[in-house]
Short mmCIF file of N, CA and C in Angstrom, two decimals:
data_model
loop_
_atom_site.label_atom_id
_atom_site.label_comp_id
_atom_site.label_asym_id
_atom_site.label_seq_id
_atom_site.Cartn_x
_atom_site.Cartn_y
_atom_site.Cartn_z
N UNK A 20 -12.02 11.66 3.37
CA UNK A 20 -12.98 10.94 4.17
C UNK A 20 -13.83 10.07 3.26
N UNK A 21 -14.00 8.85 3.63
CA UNK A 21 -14.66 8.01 3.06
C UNK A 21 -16.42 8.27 3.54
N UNK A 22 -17.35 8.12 2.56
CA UNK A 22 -18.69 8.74 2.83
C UNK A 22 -19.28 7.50 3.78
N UNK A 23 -20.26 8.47 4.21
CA UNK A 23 -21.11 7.31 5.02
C UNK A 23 -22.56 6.07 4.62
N UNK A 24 -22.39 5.11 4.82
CA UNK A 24 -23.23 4.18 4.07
C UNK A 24 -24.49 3.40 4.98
N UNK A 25 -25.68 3.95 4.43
CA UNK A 25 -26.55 3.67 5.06
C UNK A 25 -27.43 2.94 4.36
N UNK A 26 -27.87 1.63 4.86
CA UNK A 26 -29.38 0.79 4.11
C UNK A 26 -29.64 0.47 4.74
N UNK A 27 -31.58 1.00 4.49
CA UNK A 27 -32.73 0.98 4.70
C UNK A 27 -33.52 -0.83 4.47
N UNK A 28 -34.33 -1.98 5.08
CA UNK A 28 -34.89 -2.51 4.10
C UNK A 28 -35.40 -3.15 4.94
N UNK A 29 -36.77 -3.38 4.83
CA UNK A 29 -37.91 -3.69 5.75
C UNK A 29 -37.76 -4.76 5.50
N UNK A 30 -37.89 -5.75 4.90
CA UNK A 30 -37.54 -7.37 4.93
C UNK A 30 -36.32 -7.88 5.57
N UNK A 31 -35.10 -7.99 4.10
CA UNK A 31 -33.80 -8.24 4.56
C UNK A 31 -32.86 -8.35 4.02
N UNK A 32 -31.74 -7.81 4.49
CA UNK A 32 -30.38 -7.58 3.53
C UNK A 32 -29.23 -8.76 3.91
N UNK A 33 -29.37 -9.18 2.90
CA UNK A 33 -28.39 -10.55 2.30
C UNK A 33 -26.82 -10.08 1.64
N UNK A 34 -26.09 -10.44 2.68
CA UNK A 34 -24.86 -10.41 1.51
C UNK A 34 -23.49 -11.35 1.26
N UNK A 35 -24.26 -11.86 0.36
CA UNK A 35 -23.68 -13.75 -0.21
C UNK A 35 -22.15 -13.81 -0.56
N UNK A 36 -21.12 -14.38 0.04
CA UNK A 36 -19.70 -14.42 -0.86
C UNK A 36 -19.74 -16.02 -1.09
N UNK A 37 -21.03 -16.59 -0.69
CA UNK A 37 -20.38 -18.24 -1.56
C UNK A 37 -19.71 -18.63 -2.90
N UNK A 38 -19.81 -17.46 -3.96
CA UNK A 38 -19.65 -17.85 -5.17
C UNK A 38 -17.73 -17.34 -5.20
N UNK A 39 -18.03 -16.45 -4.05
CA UNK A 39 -16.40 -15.78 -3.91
C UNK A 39 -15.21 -16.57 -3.62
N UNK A 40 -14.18 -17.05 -4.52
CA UNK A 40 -13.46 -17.91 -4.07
C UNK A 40 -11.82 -17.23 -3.63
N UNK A 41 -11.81 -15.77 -4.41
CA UNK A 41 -10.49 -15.13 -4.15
C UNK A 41 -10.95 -14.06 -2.97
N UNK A 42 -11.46 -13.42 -3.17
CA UNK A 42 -11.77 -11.99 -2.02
C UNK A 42 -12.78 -12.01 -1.92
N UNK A 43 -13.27 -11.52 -0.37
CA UNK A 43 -14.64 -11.32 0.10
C UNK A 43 -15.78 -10.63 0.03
N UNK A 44 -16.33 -10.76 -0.40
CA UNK A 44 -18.06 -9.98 -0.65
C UNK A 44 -18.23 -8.65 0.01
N UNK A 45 -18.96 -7.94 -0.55
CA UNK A 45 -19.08 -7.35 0.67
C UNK A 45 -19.55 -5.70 0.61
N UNK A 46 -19.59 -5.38 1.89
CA UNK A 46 -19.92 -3.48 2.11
C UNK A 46 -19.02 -2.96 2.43
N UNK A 47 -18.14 -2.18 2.15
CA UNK A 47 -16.73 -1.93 2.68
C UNK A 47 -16.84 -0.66 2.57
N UNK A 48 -16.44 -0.04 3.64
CA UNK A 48 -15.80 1.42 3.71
C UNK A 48 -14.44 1.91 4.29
N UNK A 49 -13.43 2.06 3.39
CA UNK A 49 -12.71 2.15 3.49
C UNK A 49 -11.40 3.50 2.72
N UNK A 50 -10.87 4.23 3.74
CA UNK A 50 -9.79 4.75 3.39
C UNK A 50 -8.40 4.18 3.04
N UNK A 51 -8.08 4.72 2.37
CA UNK A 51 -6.74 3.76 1.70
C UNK A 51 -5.48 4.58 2.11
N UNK A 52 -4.44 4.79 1.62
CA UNK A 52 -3.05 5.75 1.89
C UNK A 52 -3.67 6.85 1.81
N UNK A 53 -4.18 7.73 2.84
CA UNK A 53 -4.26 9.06 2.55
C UNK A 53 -4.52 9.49 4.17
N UNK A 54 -5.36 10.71 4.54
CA UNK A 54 -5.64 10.92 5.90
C UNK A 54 -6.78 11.18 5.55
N UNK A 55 -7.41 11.21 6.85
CA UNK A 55 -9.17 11.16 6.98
C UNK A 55 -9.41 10.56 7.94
N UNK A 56 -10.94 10.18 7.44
CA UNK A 56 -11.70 9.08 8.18
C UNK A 56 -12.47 8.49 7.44
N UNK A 57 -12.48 6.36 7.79
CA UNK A 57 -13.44 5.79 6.82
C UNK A 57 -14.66 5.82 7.35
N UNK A 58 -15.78 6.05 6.53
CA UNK A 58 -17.31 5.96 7.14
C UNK A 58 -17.49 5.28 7.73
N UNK A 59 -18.87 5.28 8.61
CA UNK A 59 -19.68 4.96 9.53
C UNK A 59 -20.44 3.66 8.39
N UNK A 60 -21.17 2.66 8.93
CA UNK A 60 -21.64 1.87 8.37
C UNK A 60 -23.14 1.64 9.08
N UNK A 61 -24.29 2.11 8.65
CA UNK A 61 -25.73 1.35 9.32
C UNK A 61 -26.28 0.89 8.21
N UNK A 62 -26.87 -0.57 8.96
CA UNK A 62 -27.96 -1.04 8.05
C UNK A 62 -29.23 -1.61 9.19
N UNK A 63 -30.17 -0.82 8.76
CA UNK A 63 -31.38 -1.18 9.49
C UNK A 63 -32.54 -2.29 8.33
N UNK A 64 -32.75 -3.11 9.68
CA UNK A 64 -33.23 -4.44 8.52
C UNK A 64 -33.89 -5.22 8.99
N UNK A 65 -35.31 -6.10 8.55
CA UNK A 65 -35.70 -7.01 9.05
C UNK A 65 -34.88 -8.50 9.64
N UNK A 66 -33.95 -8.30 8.78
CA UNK A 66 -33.08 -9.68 9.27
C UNK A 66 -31.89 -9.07 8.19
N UNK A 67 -30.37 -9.60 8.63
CA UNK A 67 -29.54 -9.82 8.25
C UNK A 67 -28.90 -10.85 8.53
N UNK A 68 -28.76 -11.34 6.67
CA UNK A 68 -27.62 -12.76 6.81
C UNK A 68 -26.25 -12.21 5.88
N UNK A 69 -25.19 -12.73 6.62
CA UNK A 69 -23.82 -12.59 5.78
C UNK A 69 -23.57 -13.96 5.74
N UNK A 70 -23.35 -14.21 4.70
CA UNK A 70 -22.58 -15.80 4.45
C UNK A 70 -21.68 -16.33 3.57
N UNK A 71 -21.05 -17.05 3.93
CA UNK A 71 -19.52 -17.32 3.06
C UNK A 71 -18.84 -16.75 2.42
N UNK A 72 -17.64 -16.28 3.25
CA UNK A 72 -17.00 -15.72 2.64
C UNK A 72 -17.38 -14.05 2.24
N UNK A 73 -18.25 -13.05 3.12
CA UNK A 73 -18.84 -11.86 2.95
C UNK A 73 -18.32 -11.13 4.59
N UNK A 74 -18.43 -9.79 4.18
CA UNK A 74 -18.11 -8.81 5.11
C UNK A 74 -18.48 -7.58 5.20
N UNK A 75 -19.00 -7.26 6.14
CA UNK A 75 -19.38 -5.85 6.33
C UNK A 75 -18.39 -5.20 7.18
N UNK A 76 -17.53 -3.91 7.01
CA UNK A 76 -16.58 -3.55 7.69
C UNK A 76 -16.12 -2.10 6.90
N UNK A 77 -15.56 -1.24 7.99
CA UNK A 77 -15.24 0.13 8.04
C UNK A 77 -13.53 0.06 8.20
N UNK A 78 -12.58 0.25 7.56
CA UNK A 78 -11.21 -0.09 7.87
C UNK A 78 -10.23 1.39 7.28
N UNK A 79 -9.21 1.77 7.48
CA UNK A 79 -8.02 2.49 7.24
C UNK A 79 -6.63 1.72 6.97
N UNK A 80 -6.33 2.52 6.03
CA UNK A 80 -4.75 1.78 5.63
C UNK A 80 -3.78 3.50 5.83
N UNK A 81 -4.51 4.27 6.22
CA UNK A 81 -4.42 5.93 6.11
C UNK A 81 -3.65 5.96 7.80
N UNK A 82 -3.61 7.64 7.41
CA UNK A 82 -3.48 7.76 9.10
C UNK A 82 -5.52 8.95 9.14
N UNK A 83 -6.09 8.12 10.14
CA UNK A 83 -7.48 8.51 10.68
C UNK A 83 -8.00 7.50 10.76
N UNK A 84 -9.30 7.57 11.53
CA UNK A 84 -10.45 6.71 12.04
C UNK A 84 -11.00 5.66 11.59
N UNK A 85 -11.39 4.69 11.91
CA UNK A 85 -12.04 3.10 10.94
C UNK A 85 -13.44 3.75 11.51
N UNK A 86 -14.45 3.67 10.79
CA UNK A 86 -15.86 4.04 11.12
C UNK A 86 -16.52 2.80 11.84
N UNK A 87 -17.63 3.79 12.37
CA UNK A 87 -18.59 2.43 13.28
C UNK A 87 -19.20 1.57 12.57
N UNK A 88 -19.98 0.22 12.95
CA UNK A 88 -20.59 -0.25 12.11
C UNK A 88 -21.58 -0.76 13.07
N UNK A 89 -22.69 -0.46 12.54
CA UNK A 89 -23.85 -0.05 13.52
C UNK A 89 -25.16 -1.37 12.63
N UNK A 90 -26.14 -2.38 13.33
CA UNK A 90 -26.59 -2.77 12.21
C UNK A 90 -27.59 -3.34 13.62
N UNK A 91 -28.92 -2.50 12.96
CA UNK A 91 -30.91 -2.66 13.90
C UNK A 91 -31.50 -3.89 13.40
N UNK A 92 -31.35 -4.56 13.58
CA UNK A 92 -32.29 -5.85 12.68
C UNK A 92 -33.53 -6.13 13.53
N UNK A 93 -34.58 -6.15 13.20
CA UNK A 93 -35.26 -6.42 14.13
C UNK A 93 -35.80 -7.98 14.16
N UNK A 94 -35.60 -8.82 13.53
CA UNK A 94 -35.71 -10.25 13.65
C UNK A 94 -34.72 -11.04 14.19
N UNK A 95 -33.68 -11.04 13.27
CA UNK A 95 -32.35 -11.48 13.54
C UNK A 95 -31.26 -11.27 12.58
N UNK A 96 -30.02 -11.30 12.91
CA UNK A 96 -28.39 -11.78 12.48
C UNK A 96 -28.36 -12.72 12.81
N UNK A 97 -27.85 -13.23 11.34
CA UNK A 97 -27.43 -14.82 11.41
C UNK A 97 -25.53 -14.79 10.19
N UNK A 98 -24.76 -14.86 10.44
CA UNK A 98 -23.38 -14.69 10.00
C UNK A 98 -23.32 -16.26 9.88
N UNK A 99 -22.40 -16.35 8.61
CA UNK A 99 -21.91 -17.72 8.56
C UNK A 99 -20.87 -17.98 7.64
N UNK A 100 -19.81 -18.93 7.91
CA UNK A 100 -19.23 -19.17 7.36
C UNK A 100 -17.45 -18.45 7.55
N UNK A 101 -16.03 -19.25 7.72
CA UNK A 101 -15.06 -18.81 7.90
C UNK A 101 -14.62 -17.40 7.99
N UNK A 102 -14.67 -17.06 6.45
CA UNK A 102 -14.21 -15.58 6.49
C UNK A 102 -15.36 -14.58 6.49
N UNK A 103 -16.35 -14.70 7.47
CA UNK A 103 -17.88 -13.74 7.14
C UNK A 103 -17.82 -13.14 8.52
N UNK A 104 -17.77 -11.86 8.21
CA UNK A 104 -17.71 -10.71 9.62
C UNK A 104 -18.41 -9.52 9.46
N UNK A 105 -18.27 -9.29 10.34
CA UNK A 105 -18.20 -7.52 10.53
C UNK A 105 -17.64 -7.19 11.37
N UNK A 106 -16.68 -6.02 10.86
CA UNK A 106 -15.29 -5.46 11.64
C UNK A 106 -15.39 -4.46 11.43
N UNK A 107 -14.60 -3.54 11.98
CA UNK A 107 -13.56 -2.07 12.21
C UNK A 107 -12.09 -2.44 12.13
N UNK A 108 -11.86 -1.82 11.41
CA UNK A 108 -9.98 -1.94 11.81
C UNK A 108 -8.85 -0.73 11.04
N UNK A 109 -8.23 -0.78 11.79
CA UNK A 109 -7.28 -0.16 11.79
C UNK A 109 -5.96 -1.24 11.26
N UNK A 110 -5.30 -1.33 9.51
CA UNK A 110 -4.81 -2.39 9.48
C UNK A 110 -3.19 -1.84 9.69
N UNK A 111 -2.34 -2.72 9.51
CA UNK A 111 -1.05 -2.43 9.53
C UNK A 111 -0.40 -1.13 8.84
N UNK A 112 0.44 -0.74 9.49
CA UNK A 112 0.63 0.70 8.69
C UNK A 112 0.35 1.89 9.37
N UNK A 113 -1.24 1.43 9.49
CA UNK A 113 -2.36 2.78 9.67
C UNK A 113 -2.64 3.62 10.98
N UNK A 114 -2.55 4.60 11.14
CA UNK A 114 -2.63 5.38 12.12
C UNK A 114 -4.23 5.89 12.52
N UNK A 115 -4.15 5.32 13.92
CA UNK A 115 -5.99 5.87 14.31
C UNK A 115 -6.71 4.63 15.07
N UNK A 116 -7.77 5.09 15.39
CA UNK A 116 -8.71 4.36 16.03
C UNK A 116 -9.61 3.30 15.43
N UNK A 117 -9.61 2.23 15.63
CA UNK A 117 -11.01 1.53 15.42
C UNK A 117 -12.18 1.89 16.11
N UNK A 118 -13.50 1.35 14.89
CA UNK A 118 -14.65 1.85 15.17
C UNK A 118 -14.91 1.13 16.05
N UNK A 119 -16.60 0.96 16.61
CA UNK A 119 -17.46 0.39 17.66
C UNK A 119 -18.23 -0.58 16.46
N UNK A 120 -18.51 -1.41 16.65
CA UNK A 120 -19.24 -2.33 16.28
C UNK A 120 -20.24 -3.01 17.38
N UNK A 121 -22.20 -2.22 16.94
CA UNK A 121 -23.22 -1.96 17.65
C UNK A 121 -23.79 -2.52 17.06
N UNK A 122 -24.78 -3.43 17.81
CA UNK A 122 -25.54 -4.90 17.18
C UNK A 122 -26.91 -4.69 17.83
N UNK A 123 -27.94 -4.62 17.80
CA UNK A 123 -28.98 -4.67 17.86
C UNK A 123 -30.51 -5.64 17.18
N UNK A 124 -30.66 -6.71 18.01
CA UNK A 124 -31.58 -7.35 16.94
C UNK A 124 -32.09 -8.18 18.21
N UNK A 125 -33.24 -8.90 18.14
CA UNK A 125 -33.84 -10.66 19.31
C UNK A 125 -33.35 -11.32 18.94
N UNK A 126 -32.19 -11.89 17.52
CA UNK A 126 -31.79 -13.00 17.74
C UNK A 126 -30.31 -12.98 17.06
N UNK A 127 -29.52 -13.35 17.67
CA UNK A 127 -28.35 -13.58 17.17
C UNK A 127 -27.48 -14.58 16.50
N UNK A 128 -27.03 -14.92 15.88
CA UNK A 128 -26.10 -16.27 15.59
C UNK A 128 -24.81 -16.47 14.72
N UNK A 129 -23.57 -17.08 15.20
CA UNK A 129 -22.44 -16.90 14.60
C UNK A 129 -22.07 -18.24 14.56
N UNK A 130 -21.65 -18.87 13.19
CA UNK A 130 -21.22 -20.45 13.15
C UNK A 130 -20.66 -20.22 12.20
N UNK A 131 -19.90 -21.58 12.71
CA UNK A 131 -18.80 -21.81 10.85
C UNK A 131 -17.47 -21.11 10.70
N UNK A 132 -17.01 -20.33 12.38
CA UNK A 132 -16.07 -19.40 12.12
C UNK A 132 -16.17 -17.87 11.84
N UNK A 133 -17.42 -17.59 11.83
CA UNK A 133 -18.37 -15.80 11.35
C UNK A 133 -17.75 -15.14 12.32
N UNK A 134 -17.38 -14.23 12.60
CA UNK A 134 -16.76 -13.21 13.54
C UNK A 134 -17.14 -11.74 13.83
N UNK A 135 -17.00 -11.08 14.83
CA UNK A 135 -16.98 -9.29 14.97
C UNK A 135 -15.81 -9.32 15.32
N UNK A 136 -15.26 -7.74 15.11
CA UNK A 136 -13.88 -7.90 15.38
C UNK A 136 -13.53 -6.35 15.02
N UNK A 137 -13.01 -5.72 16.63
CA UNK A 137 -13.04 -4.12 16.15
C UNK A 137 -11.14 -4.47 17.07
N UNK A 138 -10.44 -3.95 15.69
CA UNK A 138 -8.78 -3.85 16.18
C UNK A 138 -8.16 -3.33 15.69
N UNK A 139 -6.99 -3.25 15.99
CA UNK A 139 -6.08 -2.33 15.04
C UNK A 139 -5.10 -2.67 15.17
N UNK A 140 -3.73 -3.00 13.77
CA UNK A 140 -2.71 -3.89 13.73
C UNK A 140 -1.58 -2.45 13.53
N UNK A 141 -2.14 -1.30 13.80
CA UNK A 141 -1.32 -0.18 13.69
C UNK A 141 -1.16 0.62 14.59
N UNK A 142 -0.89 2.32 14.51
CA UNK A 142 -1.12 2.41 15.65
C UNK A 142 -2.52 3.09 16.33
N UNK A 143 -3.04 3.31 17.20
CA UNK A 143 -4.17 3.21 17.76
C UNK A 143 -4.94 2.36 18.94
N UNK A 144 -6.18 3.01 18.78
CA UNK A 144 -7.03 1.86 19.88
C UNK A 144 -8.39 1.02 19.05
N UNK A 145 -8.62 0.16 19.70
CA UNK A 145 -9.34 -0.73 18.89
C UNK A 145 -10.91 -0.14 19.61
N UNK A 146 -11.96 -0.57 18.99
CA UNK A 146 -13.31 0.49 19.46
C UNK A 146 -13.90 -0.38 20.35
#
């Protein structure tokens, strides 16, 4: 089982992949070839921005569960940029469920291609 990842931060949690030109930035929890389950993901926050090229996401390549990804902002989410998400998934291969992806904040915003995205390219249900 992949552990569970939680941040705290009364202002705001930033997580930048502009400088990233091969792979994406990011908070990842993830199980790889094995069985289990990948953690749960919260971040409670004055504002969250993901941008270019960054990701927050709970995924399996295993057979078990993609964890939730849960994120309180109380100002706003603002996502940006092509490959900048937050997901659950269940990828090819992998046996199990995708998580729930739970959004909570007054303001929302997705441009540039930014995405949520709870699925599974294996077998399972998507959350």
């Amino acid at each position: 089982m992949s552990g569970y990842i939680e941040i705290n931060a009364t202002d705001s949690v930033t997580v930048d992949g502009t400088s990233s030109t091969t792979a994406p930035s990011g908070i990842i929890n993830r199980l790889s070839f094995g069985s289990g389950t990948a953690g749960d993901i919260t971040i409670n926050t004055g504002s969250l921005n993901i941008i270019g090229n960054a990701q927050i996401g709970s995924l399996t390549f295993g057979q078990g569960n993609a964890g939730n990804v849960t994120v309180i902002a109380k100002d706003k989410v603002i996502l940006s940029g092509i490959s900048s998400g937050i997901f659950s998934l269940v990828a090819p291969f992998g046996i199990g469920n995708a998580g729930n992806i739970n959004i909570t904040t007054d303001s929302l915003s997705l441009s540039d291609g930014a995405y949520f995205s709870s699925s599974t390219f294996g077998i399972g249900n998507a959350g």
